[in-house]
mmCIF file of C-alpha atoms in Angstrom:
data_model
loop_
_atom_site.group_PDB
_atom_site.id
_atom_site.type_symbol
_atom_site.label_atom_id
_atom_site.label_comp_id
_atom_site.label_asym_id
_atom_site.label_seq_id
_atom_site.Cartn_x
_atom_site.Cartn_y
_atom_site.Cartn_z
ATOM 1 C CA MET A 100 0.200 0.051 0.159
ATOM 2 C CA ALA A 101 1.543 2.955 -0.588
ATOM 3 C CA LYS A 102 0.654 6.524 1.747
ATOM 4 C CA VAL A 103 -0.691 9.859 -0.445
ATOM 5 C CA LEU A 104 -1.942 13.400 0.256
ATOM 6 C CA ALA A 105 -5.524 13.444 1.133
ATOM 7 C CA THR A 106 -5.613 16.085 -1.756
ATOM 8 C CA GLU A 107 -4.606 13.285 -4.324
ATOM 9 C CA ILE A 108 -8.184 11.587 -2.824
ATOM 10 C CA ARG A 109 -9.879 11.770 -6.017
ATOM 11 C CA VAL A 110 -12.987 9.627 -6.858
ATOM 12 C CA GLY A 111 -13.488 6.557 -6.845
ATOM 13 C CA ASN A 112 -9.876 5.833 -5.450
ATOM 14 C CA LEU A 113 -10.291 2.964 -2.358
ATOM 15 C CA ILE A 114 -7.809 3.163 0.113
ATOM 16 C CA GLU A 115 -7.858 2.627 3.646
ATOM 17 C CA TRP A 116 -9.202 4.156 7.012
ATOM 18 C CA ASP A 117 -9.901 2.455 10.587
ATOM 19 C CA LYS A 118 -8.525 -0.030 9.061
ATOM 20 C CA ARG A 119 -11.255 -0.839 6.609
ATOM 21 C CA ILE A 120 -11.200 -0.604 2.818
ATOM 22 C CA TRP A 121 -13.334 2.637 1.777
ATOM 23 C CA ARG A 122 -14.267 3.429 -1.551
ATOM 24 C CA VAL A 123 -14.602 7.805 -2.419
ATOM 25 C CA LEU A 124 -17.971 8.845 -3.393
ATOM 26 C CA LYS A 125 -17.626 12.586 -3.321
ATOM 27 C CA CYS A 126 -14.480 14.672 -2.753
ATOM 28 C CA TYR A 127 -13.996 17.783 -2.189
ATOM 29 C CA HIS A 128 -11.188 20.466 -1.556
ATOM 30 C CA VAL A 129 -12.564 22.879 1.492
ATOM 31 C CA HIS A 130 -9.708 26.131 2.057
ATOM 32 C CA VAL A 131 -11.549 28.687 5.190
ATOM 33 C CA GLY A 132 -9.790 31.710 5.938
ATOM 34 C CA GLY A 133 -9.052 33.340 8.032
ATOM 35 C CA ARG A 134 -8.215 29.930 10.928
ATOM 36 C CA GLY A 135 -8.419 26.567 10.186
ATOM 37 C CA GLY A 136 -6.458 26.017 6.900
ATOM 38 C CA ALA A 137 -7.638 24.219 4.156
ATOM 39 C CA PHE A 138 -9.051 19.745 4.296
ATOM 40 C CA MET A 139 -10.610 17.704 2.297
ATOM 41 C CA GLN A 140 -14.175 16.554 2.725
ATOM 42 C CA VAL A 141 -14.768 12.658 1.571
ATOM 43 C CA GLU A 142 -17.784 10.764 2.154
ATOM 44 C CA MET A 143 -17.299 7.298 1.644
ATOM 45 C CA LYS A 144 -18.484 3.784 1.067
ATOM 46 C CA ASP A 145 -17.055 0.350 3.519
ATOM 47 C CA ILE A 146 -16.618 -1.591 0.538
ATOM 48 C CA GLU A 147 -17.514 -5.107 3.338
ATOM 49 C CA ALA A 148 -20.297 -3.201 5.022
ATOM 50 C CA GLY A 149 -21.832 -1.066 2.685
ATOM 51 C CA THR A 150 -21.613 1.848 5.342
ATOM 52 C CA LYS A 151 -21.205 5.144 4.111
ATOM 53 C CA THR A 152 -19.472 8.122 5.726
ATOM 54 C CA ASN A 153 -18.459 11.470 5.636
ATOM 55 C CA GLN A 154 -14.335 12.545 7.241
ATOM 56 C CA ARG A 155 -12.852 16.077 7.136
ATOM 57 C CA ILE A 156 -8.327 14.894 6.694
ATOM 58 C CA ARG A 157 -6.935 18.226 6.418
ATOM 59 C CA THR A 158 -4.641 19.130 3.144
ATOM 60 C CA GLU A 159 -0.814 18.097 5.072
ATOM 61 C CA ASP A 160 -2.386 14.117 6.111
ATOM 62 C CA LYS A 161 -1.269 11.399 4.257
ATOM 63 C CA VAL A 162 -3.589 8.035 3.676
ATOM 64 C CA GLU A 163 -3.260 5.086 2.688
ATOM 65 C CA ARG A 164 -4.181 4.373 -0.552
ATOM 66 C CA ALA A 165 -5.686 0.416 -1.124
ATOM 67 C CA PHE A 166 -3.918 -2.406 -2.859
ATOM 68 C CA VAL A 167 -5.765 -3.020 -5.847
ATOM 69 C CA GLU A 168 -5.124 -5.343 -9.032
ATOM 70 C CA PRO A 169 -6.863 -2.926 -12.119
ATOM 71 C CA ARG A 170 -7.939 -4.843 -13.882
ATOM 72 C CA ASP A 171 -9.566 -3.325 -17.972
ATOM 73 C CA MET A 172 -12.463 -4.253 -19.323
ATOM 74 C CA THR A 173 -15.492 -3.260 -21.364
ATOM 75 C CA TYR A 174 -19.403 -3.063 -20.087
ATOM 76 C CA LEU A 175 -21.041 -5.108 -22.444
ATOM 77 C CA TYR A 176 -25.082 -4.538 -22.148
ATOM 78 C CA GLN A 177 -27.336 -4.502 -18.967
ATOM 79 C CA GLU A 178 -29.824 -6.821 -17.430
ATOM 80 C CA GLY A 179 -32.212 -6.751 -15.628
ATOM 81 C CA ASP A 180 -30.594 -4.547 -12.748
ATOM 82 C CA ASN A 181 -26.690 -6.124 -13.412
ATOM 83 C CA TYR A 182 -24.377 -4.668 -15.871
ATOM 84 C CA ILE A 183 -22.414 -7.462 -17.820
ATOM 85 C CA PHE A 184 -18.637 -6.778 -17.942
ATOM 86 C CA MET A 185 -15.769 -8.817 -20.397
ATOM 87 C CA ASP A 186 -11.892 -8.568 -19.332
ATOM 88 C CA LYS A 187 -10.211 -7.470 -22.268
ATOM 89 C CA GLU A 188 -7.572 -9.565 -21.837
ATOM 90 C CA ASN A 189 -9.296 -13.655 -21.152
ATOM 91 C CA TYR A 190 -12.766 -13.158 -22.445
ATOM 92 C CA GLU A 191 -14.428 -13.460 -19.154
ATOM 93 C CA GLN A 192 -17.254 -12.035 -17.762
ATOM 94 C CA LEU A 193 -18.570 -9.951 -15.093
ATOM 95 C CA ASN A 194 -21.351 -9.398 -13.622
ATOM 96 C CA LEU A 195 -22.268 -6.059 -10.838
ATOM 97 C CA SER A 196 -25.576 -4.914 -9.377
ATOM 98 C CA GLN A 197 -26.492 -1.524 -9.942
ATOM 99 C CA GLU A 198 -26.734 -1.241 -6.349
ATOM 100 C CA PHE A 199 -22.497 -2.093 -6.725
ATOM 101 C CA LEU A 200 -22.402 0.469 -8.751
ATOM 102 C CA GLU A 201 -24.186 3.385 -7.486
ATOM 103 C CA SER A 202 -25.143 6.407 -10.145
ATOM 104 C CA GLN A 203 -21.871 5.073 -11.663
ATOM 105 C CA TYR A 204 -24.311 2.883 -14.242
ATOM 106 C CA GLU A 205 -25.552 6.488 -15.505
ATOM 107 C CA TYR A 206 -22.023 7.079 -17.186
ATOM 108 C CA LEU A 207 -22.322 3.499 -19.497
ATOM 109 C CA LEU A 208 -22.911 2.732 -22.726
ATOM 110 C CA PRO A 209 -22.338 -0.558 -24.950
ATOM 111 C CA ASN A 210 -18.391 -0.645 -25.575
ATOM 112 C CA THR A 211 -17.393 1.945 -23.329
ATOM 113 C CA ASP A 212 -13.727 0.849 -21.444
ATOM 114 C CA VAL A 213 -13.560 0.736 -17.742
ATOM 115 C CA GLN A 214 -11.194 0.358 -15.188
ATOM 116 C CA VAL A 215 -12.866 -2.649 -12.819
ATOM 117 C CA ASN A 216 -10.474 -2.562 -9.368
ATOM 118 C CA PHE A 217 -9.765 -6.343 -7.000
ATOM 119 C CA HIS A 218 -8.653 -6.526 -4.097
ATOM 120 C CA ASN A 219 -9.072 -10.192 -3.282
ATOM 121 C CA GLU A 220 -10.023 -11.652 -6.138
ATOM 122 C CA ARG A 221 -13.209 -9.831 -5.499
ATOM 123 C CA ALA A 222 -14.509 -6.373 -7.517
ATOM 124 C CA ILE A 223 -14.353 -3.753 -5.102
ATOM 125 C CA GLY A 224 -14.734 -1.136 -7.737
ATOM 126 C CA VAL A 225 -14.636 1.466 -11.469
ATOM 127 C CA GLN A 226 -13.326 3.079 -12.274
ATOM 128 C CA LEU A 227 -14.989 5.411 -15.737
ATOM 129 C CA PRO A 228 -13.196 7.608 -17.963
ATOM 130 C CA ALA A 229 -12.438 10.887 -17.753
ATOM 131 C CA SER A 230 -15.114 12.051 -19.660
ATOM 132 C CA VAL A 231 -18.178 10.269 -21.805
ATOM 133 C CA VAL A 232 -20.310 11.603 -24.626
ATOM 134 C CA LEU A 233 -23.899 11.201 -24.496
ATOM 135 C CA THR A 234 -27.253 12.271 -26.814
ATOM 136 C CA ILE A 235 -29.676 13.824 -25.336
ATOM 137 C CA THR A 236 -33.417 12.592 -25.336
ATOM 138 C CA ALA A 237 -35.182 15.200 -23.401
ATOM 139 C CA THR A 238 -34.689 18.804 -22.370
ATOM 140 C CA GLU A 239 -36.566 22.260 -22.742
ATOM 141 C CA PRO A 240 -36.979 23.869 -25.895
ATOM 142 C CA ASN A 241 -34.086 26.566 -27.105
ATOM 143 C CA LEU A 242 -34.759 29.721 -26.330
ATOM 144 C CA LYS A 243 -34.546 32.891 -29.482
ATOM 145 C CA GLY A 244 -31.788 34.764 -28.754
ATOM 146 C CA ALA A 245 -30.003 32.252 -25.887
ATOM 147 C CA THR A 246 -25.935 32.257 -26.577
ATOM 148 C CA ALA A 247 -23.691 31.318 -23.851
ATOM 149 C CA THR A 248 -24.448 33.131 -20.690
ATOM 150 C CA SER A 249 -25.073 31.867 -17.191
ATOM 151 C CA SER A 250 -28.338 30.454 -17.625
ATOM 152 C CA TYR A 251 -29.265 26.485 -17.724
ATOM 153 C CA LYS A 252 -32.048 23.870 -18.105
ATOM 154 C CA PRO A 253 -31.600 20.253 -17.674
ATOM 155 C CA ALA A 254 -31.754 17.783 -19.780
ATOM 156 C CA THR A 255 -32.326 14.186 -19.598
ATOM 157 C CA MET A 256 -29.202 12.438 -21.153
ATOM 158 C CA GLU A 257 -29.978 8.373 -23.192
ATOM 159 C CA THR A 258 -28.773 6.155 -19.367
ATOM 160 C CA GLY A 259 -31.449 8.445 -17.738
ATOM 161 C CA LEU A 260 -28.766 10.745 -16.224
ATOM 162 C CA VAL A 261 -29.726 14.582 -15.905
ATOM 163 C CA VAL A 262 -27.147 17.108 -16.544
ATOM 164 C CA MET A 263 -27.372 20.864 -16.487
ATOM 165 C CA VAL A 264 -26.596 22.563 -19.443
ATOM 166 C CA PRO A 265 -26.492 25.442 -21.091
ATOM 167 C CA ALA A 266 -29.540 27.064 -22.439
ATOM 168 C CA PHE A 267 -28.739 26.628 -26.995
ATOM 169 C CA VAL A 268 -28.533 23.491 -26.694
ATOM 170 C CA LEU A 269 -31.259 21.403 -28.136
ATOM 171 C CA GLN A 270 -32.401 17.652 -27.818
ATOM 172 C CA GLY A 271 -30.347 15.111 -30.133
ATOM 173 C CA GLU A 272 -27.439 16.231 -29.455
ATOM 174 C CA LYS A 273 -24.032 14.767 -27.922
ATOM 175 C CA ILE A 274 -22.214 16.707 -24.861
ATOM 176 C CA LYS A 275 -19.303 15.761 -23.776
ATOM 177 C CA ILE A 276 -19.924 15.138 -19.388
ATOM 178 C CA ASN A 277 -17.018 15.380 -16.975
ATOM 179 C CA THR A 278 -17.754 11.650 -14.818
ATOM 180 C CA ASP A 279 -16.236 12.946 -11.715
ATOM 181 C CA SER A 280 -18.334 15.643 -11.372
ATOM 182 C CA GLY A 281 -21.265 14.980 -13.649
ATOM 183 C CA GLU A 282 -21.350 18.699 -15.461
ATOM 184 C CA TYR A 283 -21.469 19.773 -18.584
ATOM 185 C CA ILE A 284 -18.354 19.584 -20.350
ATOM 186 C CA GLU A 285 -19.011 20.924 -24.392
ATOM 187 C CA ARG A 286 -21.153 19.856 -27.282
ATOM 188 C CA MET A 287 -19.638 17.308 -29.426
#
């Protein structure tokens, strides 16, 4: 296992905390002016028990990253509440439940390459690509004269994910979305 600075923690990372392995669900840097200094606010889920916790970790502190075996896989298809992945090396298939994937399933389209992390031969997390391109299936119509201003509207993607997009983006268009924050990046 390797120690990393708290500022190097990312969504999807596995860390050891209180002698347990946790998957990072949300992570953001908080800087409080004046006294107190900066810290990382980390929401994580115990991979064994399924419990969630929020921790404040000072930016100068180091945390232990869990040793994981990453395997390159391709998402193939959905079967009920299960998502089927194929190992690119040996072509074995792996079923992961929607509950296991949490909100990550909303970024998955067939043939999406992902990295599945294993700990002691057990799947414990999926690392998505940094961004994905999805098609908008429903959004409000374009407002006349709308330009790249600060007005945003909700748009539903083909996977069911809802993203806030600029007013000029239309139904049927493909957009790039950041998988860490779930935010609109650009129109494709």
